[in-house]
Short mmCIF file of C-alpha atoms in Angstrom, two decimals:
data_model
loop_
_atom_site.label_atom_id
_atom_site.label_comp_id
_atom_site.label_asym_id
_atom_site.label_seq_id
_atom_site.Cartn_x
_atom_site.Cartn_y
_atom_site.Cartn_z
CA MET A 11 8.62 0.41 4.11
CA SER A 12 6.29 0.58 6.84
CA HIS A 13 4.89 -1.27 9.71
CA ASN A 14 5.86 -5.01 10.05
CA PRO A 15 5.68 -6.53 13.30
CA LYS A 16 8.63 -8.63 13.70
CA SER A 17 9.52 -6.79 16.86
CA THR A 18 6.42 -7.91 18.77
CA PRO A 19 7.93 -9.67 21.20
CA SER A 20 5.05 -11.94 21.61
CA MET A 21 4.49 -12.90 18.17
CA ASN A 22 3.91 -16.92 17.81
CA LEU A 23 6.05 -17.62 14.61
CA ASP A 24 3.91 -21.15 14.38
CA SER A 25 0.93 -19.18 13.34
CA LEU A 26 2.55 -18.75 9.90
CA ASN A 27 0.01 -19.87 7.23
CA VAL A 28 2.07 -21.30 4.22
CA ALA A 29 -0.85 -22.19 2.44
CA SER A 30 -1.87 -20.80 -0.78
CA ALA A 31 -4.15 -17.34 -0.71
CA THR A 32 -6.81 -19.15 -2.42
CA SER A 33 -6.90 -21.85 0.21
CA ILE A 34 -7.76 -19.30 2.90
CA ASP A 35 -11.57 -18.61 3.98
CA CYS A 36 -11.73 -14.96 3.86
CA THR A 37 -15.52 -14.92 4.73
CA GLN A 38 -15.03 -16.58 8.04
CA SER A 39 -12.04 -14.19 9.03
CA ASP A 40 -14.46 -11.17 7.65
CA SER A 41 -16.92 -12.20 9.94
CA GLN A 42 -14.60 -12.66 12.83
CA SER A 43 -12.96 -9.22 12.36
CA GLN A 44 -16.29 -7.45 11.96
CA SER A 45 -16.46 -6.95 16.14
CA GLN A 46 -12.93 -5.49 16.04
CA SER A 47 -13.82 -3.12 13.43
CA GLN A 48 -14.24 0.35 15.21
CA SER A 49 -11.64 -0.52 17.96
CA GLN A 50 -8.57 -1.23 15.13
CA SER A 51 -9.70 1.73 13.24
CA ASP A 52 -9.66 4.21 16.16
CA THR A 53 -6.58 3.02 18.05
CA TYR A 54 -3.88 1.56 15.69
CA SER A 55 -2.22 4.79 15.44
CA GLU A 56 -2.77 6.26 18.92
CA THR A 57 -1.35 3.72 20.88
CA TYR A 58 0.22 0.81 19.12
CA PHE A 59 2.60 2.95 17.00
CA ASP A 60 3.37 5.02 19.77
CA ALA A 61 4.17 2.86 21.93
CA LEU A 62 6.73 1.30 19.33
CA TYR A 63 8.22 4.57 18.31
CA SER A 64 8.40 5.45 22.04
CA ASP A 65 12.49 6.23 22.67
CA ASN A 66 12.62 4.29 19.22
CA SER A 67 13.50 6.05 15.78
CA ASP A 68 13.59 2.82 14.05
CA PRO A 69 12.00 0.22 15.76
CA TRP A 70 11.56 -2.15 12.89
CA GLN A 71 15.15 -1.88 12.17
CA TYR A 72 14.75 -1.01 8.54
CA GLN A 73 18.21 0.42 8.63
CA THR A 74 19.95 -2.43 9.44
CA ARG A 75 18.09 -5.39 8.94
CA TRP A 76 19.39 -7.37 5.86
CA TYR A 77 15.72 -8.84 5.83
CA GLU A 78 14.38 -4.98 5.54
CA LYS A 79 17.21 -4.31 2.80
CA ARG A 80 16.20 -7.14 1.03
CA LYS A 81 12.55 -6.88 0.87
CA ARG A 82 13.13 -3.14 -0.34
CA GLU A 83 15.20 -3.90 -3.03
CA MET A 84 12.93 -6.66 -4.32
CA SER A 85 9.88 -4.27 -4.24
CA LEU A 86 11.91 -1.81 -6.24
CA ALA A 87 12.89 -4.56 -8.91
CA VAL A 88 9.35 -5.54 -9.64
CA LEU A 89 8.29 -1.95 -10.53
CA PRO A 90 7.02 -2.12 -14.18
CA GLN A 91 8.08 1.33 -14.66
CA ALA A 92 11.73 3.00 -14.31
CA GLU A 93 10.18 6.29 -13.17
CA TYR A 94 6.68 7.52 -11.93
CA ASP A 95 5.17 10.97 -12.18
CA ASN A 96 2.93 11.10 -9.18
CA GLY A 97 3.12 8.39 -6.41
CA ILE A 98 1.64 8.20 -3.08
CA GLU A 99 2.81 5.80 -0.63
CA LEU A 100 0.45 4.47 2.51
CA GLY A 101 2.22 3.83 5.86
CA CYS A 102 5.60 5.30 5.02
CA GLY A 103 7.27 4.96 8.62
CA ASN A 104 10.39 6.45 9.19
CA GLY A 105 10.96 7.39 5.49
CA VAL A 106 13.40 4.74 4.81
CA PHE A 107 11.41 3.20 1.87
CA SER A 108 10.32 6.72 1.01
CA LYS A 109 13.51 8.16 0.62
CA LEU A 110 14.09 5.24 -2.35
CA LEU A 111 10.77 5.47 -3.90
CA ALA A 112 11.53 9.22 -4.08
CA ARG A 113 14.09 8.47 -6.66
CA ARG A 114 11.61 6.61 -9.03
CA CYS A 115 8.93 9.47 -8.67
CA GLN A 116 8.81 13.26 -9.96
CA ALA A 117 6.57 13.67 -7.19
CA LEU A 118 5.99 11.74 -3.90
CA LEU A 119 3.46 11.88 -1.13
CA SER A 120 4.28 9.81 1.80
CA ILE A 121 1.86 9.27 4.71
CA ASP A 122 1.41 7.60 7.80
CA GLY A 123 -0.29 7.73 11.33
CA ASN A 124 2.34 8.28 13.95
CA THR A 125 3.50 11.75 14.53
CA GLN A 126 7.12 10.49 15.26
CA ALA A 127 7.04 8.40 12.29
CA VAL A 128 6.04 11.48 9.91
CA GLN A 129 8.68 13.56 11.74
CA LEU A 130 11.35 11.50 10.66
CA ALA A 131 10.01 10.97 7.26
CA LYS A 132 10.10 14.36 6.99
CA GLN A 133 13.70 14.88 8.05
CA ARG A 134 15.01 12.00 5.60
CA LEU A 135 13.14 13.29 2.65
CA GLY A 136 14.06 17.14 3.57
CA LYS A 137 16.57 17.47 0.42
CA SER A 138 13.99 15.76 -1.67
CA SER A 139 11.69 19.01 -2.78
CA HIS A 140 9.43 16.94 -4.75
CA SER A 141 8.59 15.02 -1.94
CA LYS A 142 5.86 15.59 1.03
CA VAL A 143 5.16 13.87 4.22
CA ILE A 144 1.64 14.14 5.67
CA GLN A 145 0.07 12.84 9.18
CA GLY A 146 -3.31 10.88 8.68
CA VAL A 147 -5.05 7.88 9.74
CA ILE A 148 -5.84 5.75 6.68
CA PRO A 149 -8.44 5.51 5.57
CA HIS A 150 -9.79 8.65 6.80
CA VAL A 151 -6.86 11.01 5.24
CA LEU A 152 -7.32 9.49 1.63
CA LEU A 153 -10.79 10.85 1.51
CA SER A 154 -9.63 14.86 2.55
CA LEU A 155 -6.15 14.31 0.68
CA ASP A 156 -6.77 17.83 -0.13
CA ASP A 157 -7.18 19.44 3.32
CA ALA A 158 -4.31 17.45 4.87
CA LEU A 159 -1.96 18.43 2.10
CA LEU A 160 -3.17 22.38 2.73
CA GLN A 161 -2.71 22.09 6.60
CA ALA A 162 0.42 20.32 6.29
CA TYR A 163 2.12 22.85 3.26
CA PRO A 164 -0.31 25.89 3.25
CA LEU A 165 2.56 27.78 1.41
CA SER A 166 3.46 24.75 -1.12
CA ASP A 167 2.74 26.11 -4.98
CA GLY A 168 3.45 22.34 -6.16
CA ALA A 169 0.91 21.07 -4.16
CA SER A 170 -1.31 19.94 -7.06
CA ALA A 171 1.35 17.55 -8.13
CA ASN A 172 0.47 15.34 -4.95
CA LYS A 173 -3.04 15.17 -5.60
CA PRO A 174 -4.83 12.08 -7.64
CA PRO A 175 -4.71 10.66 -9.90
CA PHE A 176 -1.42 8.78 -8.91
CA ASP A 177 0.20 6.40 -11.66
CA LEU A 178 2.00 4.71 -8.20
CA ILE A 179 0.55 3.60 -5.04
CA VAL A 180 2.64 1.89 -2.67
CA ILE A 181 1.16 0.13 0.31
CA SER A 182 3.30 -1.51 2.58
CA GLU A 183 2.63 -3.54 5.86
CA ILE A 184 -0.26 -1.50 7.05
CA LEU A 185 -3.75 -2.76 5.71
CA TYR A 186 -3.68 -6.12 8.11
CA TYR A 187 -4.06 -3.33 10.97
CA LEU A 188 -7.41 -2.08 9.40
CA SER A 189 -10.68 -3.34 9.93
CA PRO A 190 -12.18 -5.15 6.71
CA ILE A 191 -14.50 -2.44 6.08
CA ASP A 192 -11.69 0.20 6.08
CA ILE A 193 -9.46 -2.19 3.64
CA ASP A 194 -12.62 -2.21 1.56
CA THR A 195 -12.87 1.53 1.50
CA VAL A 196 -8.94 1.37 0.49
CA ILE A 197 -9.32 -0.88 -2.57
CA THR A 198 -12.58 1.66 -3.46
CA TRP A 199 -10.04 4.71 -3.39
CA ILE A 200 -7.28 3.08 -5.05
CA LYS A 201 -9.81 2.23 -8.01
CA GLN A 202 -11.01 5.45 -7.95
CA ASN A 203 -7.67 7.39 -7.95
CA LEU A 204 -4.96 5.14 -9.66
CA ALA A 205 -4.42 6.36 -13.08
CA VAL A 206 -4.91 4.68 -16.25
CA GLY A 207 -1.46 2.84 -16.65
CA GLY A 208 -0.44 3.31 -13.31
CA THR A 209 0.83 0.79 -10.78
CA LEU A 210 -0.20 -0.63 -7.19
CA LEU A 211 2.42 -2.50 -5.28
CA CYS A 212 1.22 -3.80 -1.93
CA CYS A 213 3.53 -6.17 0.40
CA HIS A 214 2.69 -7.33 3.86
CA TRP A 215 4.28 -9.71 6.43
CA ARG A 216 2.82 -13.24 6.45
CA TYR A 217 2.74 -13.99 10.32
CA ALA A 218 0.13 -13.35 12.46
CA ILE A 219 0.03 -10.02 14.81
CA ASP A 220 -0.76 -10.11 18.30
CA GLY A 221 -3.87 -8.00 18.96
CA PHE A 222 -5.32 -7.98 15.22
CA ALA A 223 -7.43 -10.43 13.39
CA MET A 224 -6.54 -9.65 9.77
CA THR A 225 -3.30 -10.91 8.28
CA GLY A 226 -0.93 -10.61 5.08
CA GLU A 227 -2.63 -13.76 3.79
CA THR A 228 -6.09 -12.40 4.54
CA VAL A 229 -5.26 -9.20 3.19
CA HIS A 230 -3.73 -10.26 -0.14
CA GLN A 231 -6.49 -12.54 -0.75
CA ARG A 232 -9.00 -9.91 -0.28
CA LEU A 233 -6.68 -7.78 -2.60
CA HIS A 234 -6.69 -10.64 -5.51
CA ARG A 235 -10.63 -10.83 -4.91
CA ALA A 236 -11.06 -7.23 -5.38
CA PHE A 237 -9.02 -6.67 -8.19
CA ASN A 238 -9.79 -9.97 -10.39
CA VAL A 239 -13.47 -8.94 -9.95
CA THR A 240 -12.61 -5.75 -11.55
CA ASN A 241 -10.59 -7.22 -14.30
CA ASN A 242 -13.57 -9.61 -14.89
CA GLU A 243 -16.28 -7.14 -14.68
CA VAL A 244 -18.12 -6.09 -17.91
CA ASP A 245 -21.09 -3.70 -17.82
CA ARG A 246 -22.66 -4.75 -20.74
CA SER A 247 -25.35 -1.39 -20.54
CA THR A 248 -21.96 0.94 -21.02
CA VAL A 249 -20.28 -1.33 -23.54
CA THR A 250 -23.14 -1.41 -26.14
CA HIS A 251 -24.00 2.73 -26.11
CA PRO A 252 -21.92 4.26 -29.03
CA ILE A 253 -20.48 7.17 -26.95
CA PHE A 254 -18.85 4.25 -24.50
CA THR A 255 -17.19 2.15 -27.03
CA HIS A 256 -15.24 5.46 -28.08
CA PRO A 257 -11.63 4.93 -26.79
CA ALA A 258 -11.28 7.84 -24.27
CA PHE A 259 -14.09 6.14 -22.32
CA ILE A 260 -12.52 2.73 -22.29
CA HIS A 261 -11.24 1.77 -18.97
CA PRO A 262 -8.37 -1.04 -18.86
CA ALA A 263 -9.01 -3.58 -16.16
CA PHE A 264 -6.19 -4.25 -13.41
CA THR A 265 -3.65 -6.63 -14.55
CA HIS A 266 -1.76 -8.88 -12.28
CA GLN A 267 1.60 -7.99 -13.34
CA SER A 268 4.10 -9.77 -10.59
CA GLN A 269 3.42 -11.89 -7.36
CA ILE A 270 6.45 -12.76 -5.14
CA VAL A 271 5.40 -15.59 -2.25
CA ASP A 272 8.30 -15.33 -0.01
CA SER A 273 8.29 -17.11 2.94
CA ASP A 274 8.06 -14.33 5.35
CA PHE A 275 5.77 -11.83 2.94
CA LEU A 276 3.87 -11.58 0.18
CA LEU A 277 4.53 -9.19 -3.02
CA ASP A 278 2.04 -8.09 -4.99
CA VAL A 279 1.71 -5.69 -8.17
CA TRP A 280 -0.94 -5.00 -10.09
CA GLN A 281 -0.83 -2.42 -13.12
CA HIS A 282 -4.17 0.05 -14.33
CA SER A 283 -3.45 -1.68 -18.05
CA PRO A 284 -3.86 -4.94 -19.90
CA LYS A 285 -0.18 -4.50 -21.28
CA SER A 286 2.83 -6.24 -19.91
CA VAL A 287 6.26 -4.60 -19.74
CA ALA A 288 7.25 -6.77 -22.63
CA MET A 289 3.93 -5.17 -24.17
CA GLN A 290 5.06 -2.01 -23.38
CA GLU A 291 8.10 -2.30 -24.88
CA ASN A 292 7.07 -3.45 -28.00
CA LEU A 293 9.07 -6.95 -27.32
CA ILE A 294 5.67 -8.59 -28.28
#
């Protein structure tokens, strides 16, 4: 799982916001963040992460910290399906979590903006023939996945398995490094590329990060707001038209399946389906 700032020496731990996400004024945060939009989008993968990965293959100690192992196991445990056909992981870091996700996916595409991280992830997933790792800055790489895959795997016959739609999208410890505009681009991409019945898992560190305006709190409030709106929106013009009442055209809402509000991180899971796990297994 990728990119949390626990190793940042100057981080102020007193800045933790332990209030609920609904108590945060996201609009105010957005306005404060707009001025940083271009600089964050252009530099986060080239300078911030380059410095962290300089002479260090595991800058957040994913392999040794119990905190990281616990968070990975909690994330895997709340996934509402035992197995997925086609998964994508945004911000894979050095691939420690990717290796675990690969066991739950028939095909997995992992993405990171840092050259060193991508090489490490490729090495870690080397024996997983159904897994691919590409380098690209989010959200821009999402808008040209076909080209990025072709460039990274020009001779692969199975590249189509790693293209949208995805029935699992994992976003971990990455969105607060983006501008609000880029976060909205990712949200729009999710709505367009998560398969019906698919799962979205988002997990972010709750503490402030020096040099970045967004936090896990504001990111997850933004996600809740976006998908709650999706949940409640009804296009009357299409619903009343006979062709759109046919089952093939019904577009299920995003259902908030799980939420973990840990002291240190936030974990939310949505499904592109109205059915809970118990409903899927005919328990209710």
